CSV table of C-alpha atoms in Angstrom, one decimal:
chain,number,residue,atom,x,y,z
A,1,CYS,CA,-2.2,-4.7,-19.2
A,2,GLN,CA,-1.4,-7.9,-17.4
A,3,HIS,CA,1.5,-8.6,-19.8
A,4,LEU,CA,3.0,-5.1,-19.1
A,5,LEU,CA,2.6,-5.5,-15.4
A,6,PHE,CA,4.4,-8.9,-15.5
A,7,ARG,CA,7.2,-7.6,-17.7
A,8,GLN,CA,7.7,-4.6,-15.4
A,9,TYR,CA,7.8,-6.5,-12.1
A,10,SER,CA,8.6,-10.2,-12.8
A,11,GLU,CA,12.4,-9.8,-12.6
A,12,LYS,CA,12.2,-7.9,-9.3
A,13,PHE,CA,9.7,-10.4,-7.8
A,14,MET,CA,11.7,-13.4,-9.1
A,15,GLY,CA,14.5,-12.1,-6.7
A,16,VAL,CA,12.0,-12.4,-3.9
A,17,CYS,CA,10.9,-15.9,-4.9
A,18,VAL,CA,14.5,-17.1,-5.2
A,19,ARG,CA,15.2,-16.1,-1.5
A,20,TYR,CA,12.4,-18.5,-0.3
A,21,ALA,CA,12.6,-21.3,-2.9
A,22,ILE,CA,14.8,-24.4,-2.8
A,23,ASP,CA,15.6,-24.1,-6.5
A,24,ASN,CA,14.8,-22.0,-9.6
A,25,ALA,CA,11.9,-24.2,-10.7
A,26,GLU,CA,10.2,-23.7,-7.3
A,27,ALA,CA,10.9,-19.9,-7.5
A,28,GLU,CA,9.3,-19.8,-11.0
A,29,ASP,CA,6.2,-21.6,-9.6
A,30,ILE,CA,6.0,-19.2,-6.8
A,31,LEU,CA,6.3,-16.2,-9.2
A,32,GLN,CA,3.6,-17.6,-11.5
A,33,GLU,CA,1.2,-18.3,-8.6
A,34,GLY,CA,1.9,-14.8,-7.2
A,35,PHE,CA,1.0,-13.1,-10.5
A,36,ILE,CA,-2.1,-15.3,-10.9
A,37,ARG,CA,-3.2,-14.0,-7.4
A,38,ILE,CA,-2.2,-10.4,-8.3
A,39,PHE,CA,-4.3,-10.5,-11.4
A,40,ARG,CA,-7.2,-12.3,-9.6
A,41,TYR,CA,-7.3,-9.8,-6.7
A,42,ILE,CA,-6.1,-6.6,-8.4
A,43,HIS,CA,-9.6,-5.1,-8.0
A,44,GLN,CA,-9.2,-5.3,-4.2
A,45,PHE,CA,-6.2,-3.0,-4.2
A,46,LYS,CA,-7.5,0.1,-2.3
A,47,GLY,CA,-4.8,2.5,-3.1
A,48,GLU,CA,-3.5,2.5,0.5
A,49,GLY,CA,0.3,2.2,0.4
A,50,SER,CA,2.3,1.4,-2.7
A,51,PHE,CA,1.0,-0.9,-5.4
A,52,GLU,CA,4.4,-2.6,-5.7
A,53,GLY,CA,4.3,-3.2,-1.9
A,54,TRP,CA,0.8,-4.8,-2.2
A,55,MET,CA,2.0,-7.0,-5.0
A,56,ARG,CA,5.2,-8.0,-3.1
A,57,ARG,CA,3.1,-9.0,-0.1
A,58,ILE,CA,1.1,-11.3,-2.3
A,59,VAL,CA,4.3,-12.9,-3.8
A,60,VAL,CA,5.8,-13.4,-0.3
A,61,ASN,CA,2.5,-14.9,0.9
A,62,CYS,CA,2.7,-17.4,-2.0
A,63,ALA,CA,6.2,-18.3,-1.0
A,64,LEU,CA,5.2,-18.8,2.6
A,65,LYS,CA,2.4,-21.2,1.5
A,66,VAL,CA,5.0,-23.3,-0.3
A,67,ILE,CA,7.2,-23.2,2.8
A,68,GLN,CA,4.3,-24.3,5.0
A,69,LYS,CA,3.7,-27.3,2.7
A,70,ARG,CA,7.3,-28.3,3.2
A,71,LYS,CA,6.7,-28.4,7.0
A,72,ILE,CA,9.9,-26.7,8.0
A,73,HIS,CA,10.9,-27.3,11.6
A,74,PHE,CA,11.6,-24.1,13.5
A,75,VAL,CA,14.0,-24.7,16.3
A,76,GLU,CA,12.8,-23.3,19.6
A,77,ALA,CA,15.1,-20.8,21.4
A,78,ASN,CA,16.5,-23.2,24.0
A,79,GLU,CA,17.1,-26.2,21.7
A,80,VAL,CA,20.4,-25.0,20.2
A,81,THR,CA,23.4,-23.1,21.6
A,82,LEU,CA,26.0,-21.5,19.4
A,83,SER,CA,29.7,-20.8,19.9
A,84,ALA,CA,31.2,-17.3,20.2
A,85,THR,CA,30.7,-15.0,17.2
A,86,PRO,CA,33.9,-14.7,15.0
A,87,GLN,CA,35.2,-11.2,14.1
A,88,ILE,CA,34.5,-10.2,10.5
A,89,HIS,CA,36.5,-7.4,8.8
A,90,ALA,CA,34.4,-5.0,6.6
A,91,THR,CA,36.7,-5.7,3.7
A,92,ALA,CA,35.5,-9.3,3.6
A,93,LEU,CA,31.9,-8.1,3.1
A,94,ASP,CA,33.0,-5.6,0.5
A,95,GLN,CA,34.6,-8.3,-1.6
A,96,LEU,CA,31.4,-10.3,-1.8
A,97,SER,CA,29.0,-9.9,-4.7
A,98,ALA,CA,25.2,-9.9,-4.3
A,99,GLN,CA,25.2,-13.4,-5.8
A,100,ASP,CA,27.7,-14.6,-3.1
A,101,ILE,CA,25.6,-13.1,-0.3
A,102,LEU,CA,22.5,-14.7,-1.8
A,103,ARG,CA,24.3,-18.1,-1.9
A,104,LEU,CA,25.3,-17.8,1.8
A,105,VAL,CA,21.7,-17.0,2.8
A,106,ASN,CA,20.4,-19.8,0.7
A,107,ALA,CA,22.7,-22.2,2.4
A,108,LEU,CA,21.0,-21.5,5.8
A,109,PRO,CA,18.7,-24.2,7.1
A,110,PRO,CA,15.1,-23.5,5.8
A,111,GLY,CA,13.7,-22.1,9.0
A,112,TYR,CA,16.6,-19.7,9.6
A,113,LYS,CA,16.5,-18.7,5.9
A,114,THR,CA,12.8,-18.0,6.0
A,115,VAL,CA,12.9,-15.8,9.2
A,116,PHE,CA,16.1,-14.0,8.0
A,117,ASN,CA,14.4,-13.1,4.7
A,118,LEU,CA,11.2,-12.0,6.2
A,119,ILE,CA,12.8,-9.8,8.9
A,120,VAL,CA,16.0,-8.5,7.3
A,121,VAL,CA,15.0,-8.3,3.7
A,122,GLU,CA,11.2,-7.8,3.7
A,123,GLY,CA,11.1,-5.8,6.9
A,124,PHE,CA,8.5,-7.7,8.9
A,125,SER,CA,8.4,-7.6,12.7
A,126,HIS,CA,8.9,-10.7,14.8
A,127,GLU,CA,5.3,-10.6,15.7
A,128,GLU,CA,4.2,-10.5,12.0
A,129,VAL,CA,6.6,-13.4,11.2
A,130,ALA,CA,5.2,-15.4,14.1
A,131,GLU,CA,1.7,-14.9,12.8
A,132,LEU,CA,2.6,-15.7,9.2
A,133,LEU,CA,4.5,-18.9,10.1
A,134,GLY,CA,2.5,-20.1,13.1
A,135,ILE,CA,5.4,-19.8,15.5
A,136,GLN,CA,6.1,-17.8,18.7
A,137,ALA,CA,7.7,-14.4,18.4
A,138,SER,CA,10.5,-15.7,20.6
A,139,THR,CA,11.2,-18.5,18.1
A,140,SER,CA,11.4,-15.9,15.3
A,141,ARG,CA,13.9,-13.9,17.4
A,142,SER,CA,15.9,-17.1,18.1
A,143,GLN,CA,15.9,-18.1,14.4
A,144,LEU,CA,17.2,-14.7,13.4
A,145,VAL,CA,20.0,-14.7,15.9
A,146,LYS,CA,21.1,-18.2,14.8
A,147,ALA,CA,20.8,-17.2,11.1
A,148,ARG,CA,23.0,-14.2,11.7
A,149,LYS,CA,25.5,-16.3,13.7
A,150,MET,CA,25.7,-18.9,10.9
A,151,LEU,CA,26.3,-16.2,8.3
A,152,GLN,CA,29.0,-14.6,10.5
A,153,ASN,CA,30.6,-18.1,10.8
A,154,GLN,CA,30.4,-18.6,7.0
A,155,LEU,CA,31.9,-15.1,6.4
A,156,ALA,CA,34.7,-15.8,8.8
A,157,HIS,CA,35.5,-19.0,7.0
A,158,LEU,CA,35.5,-17.2,3.7
A,159,GLN,CA,37.8,-14.6,5.1
A,160,LYS,CA,40.3,-17.2,6.3
A,161,MET,CA,40.2,-18.8,2.9
A,162,THR,CA,40.8,-15.6,1.0
A,163,GLY,CA,43.4,-14.2,3.4
């Protein structure tokens, strides 16, 4: 049963792990720890919500524990100012593959990347992110704004390079 569950969800959850890890080896460690916890606590699943969502939450929590061990510095809202946002044409986004987008997100500073993934990809609120990471909700908001700004700058740079 465990083997079937792993085969069915490991690839999908590896995608989650890669978004938070610094490299593939760390992502594999997170995935392994996530499944160990899933199997250990599977009896606690109460059937409220989706089973996949419950498992995803466990994997994300494992990733967050790894991030906390790295002691990522989250920049407070008033510490950094950013220049004006460049204009991005929709065609520039259309030309990017999922792998290209993942590469851009992975190039973000760790704090920005973590908050971006939790809010944009996983769907957490700023309040939930603040609680998960031990930061203020305003810091979460600031990190997200800065992450988006950096991604827009990277996209604008790519757009200039590709014409």
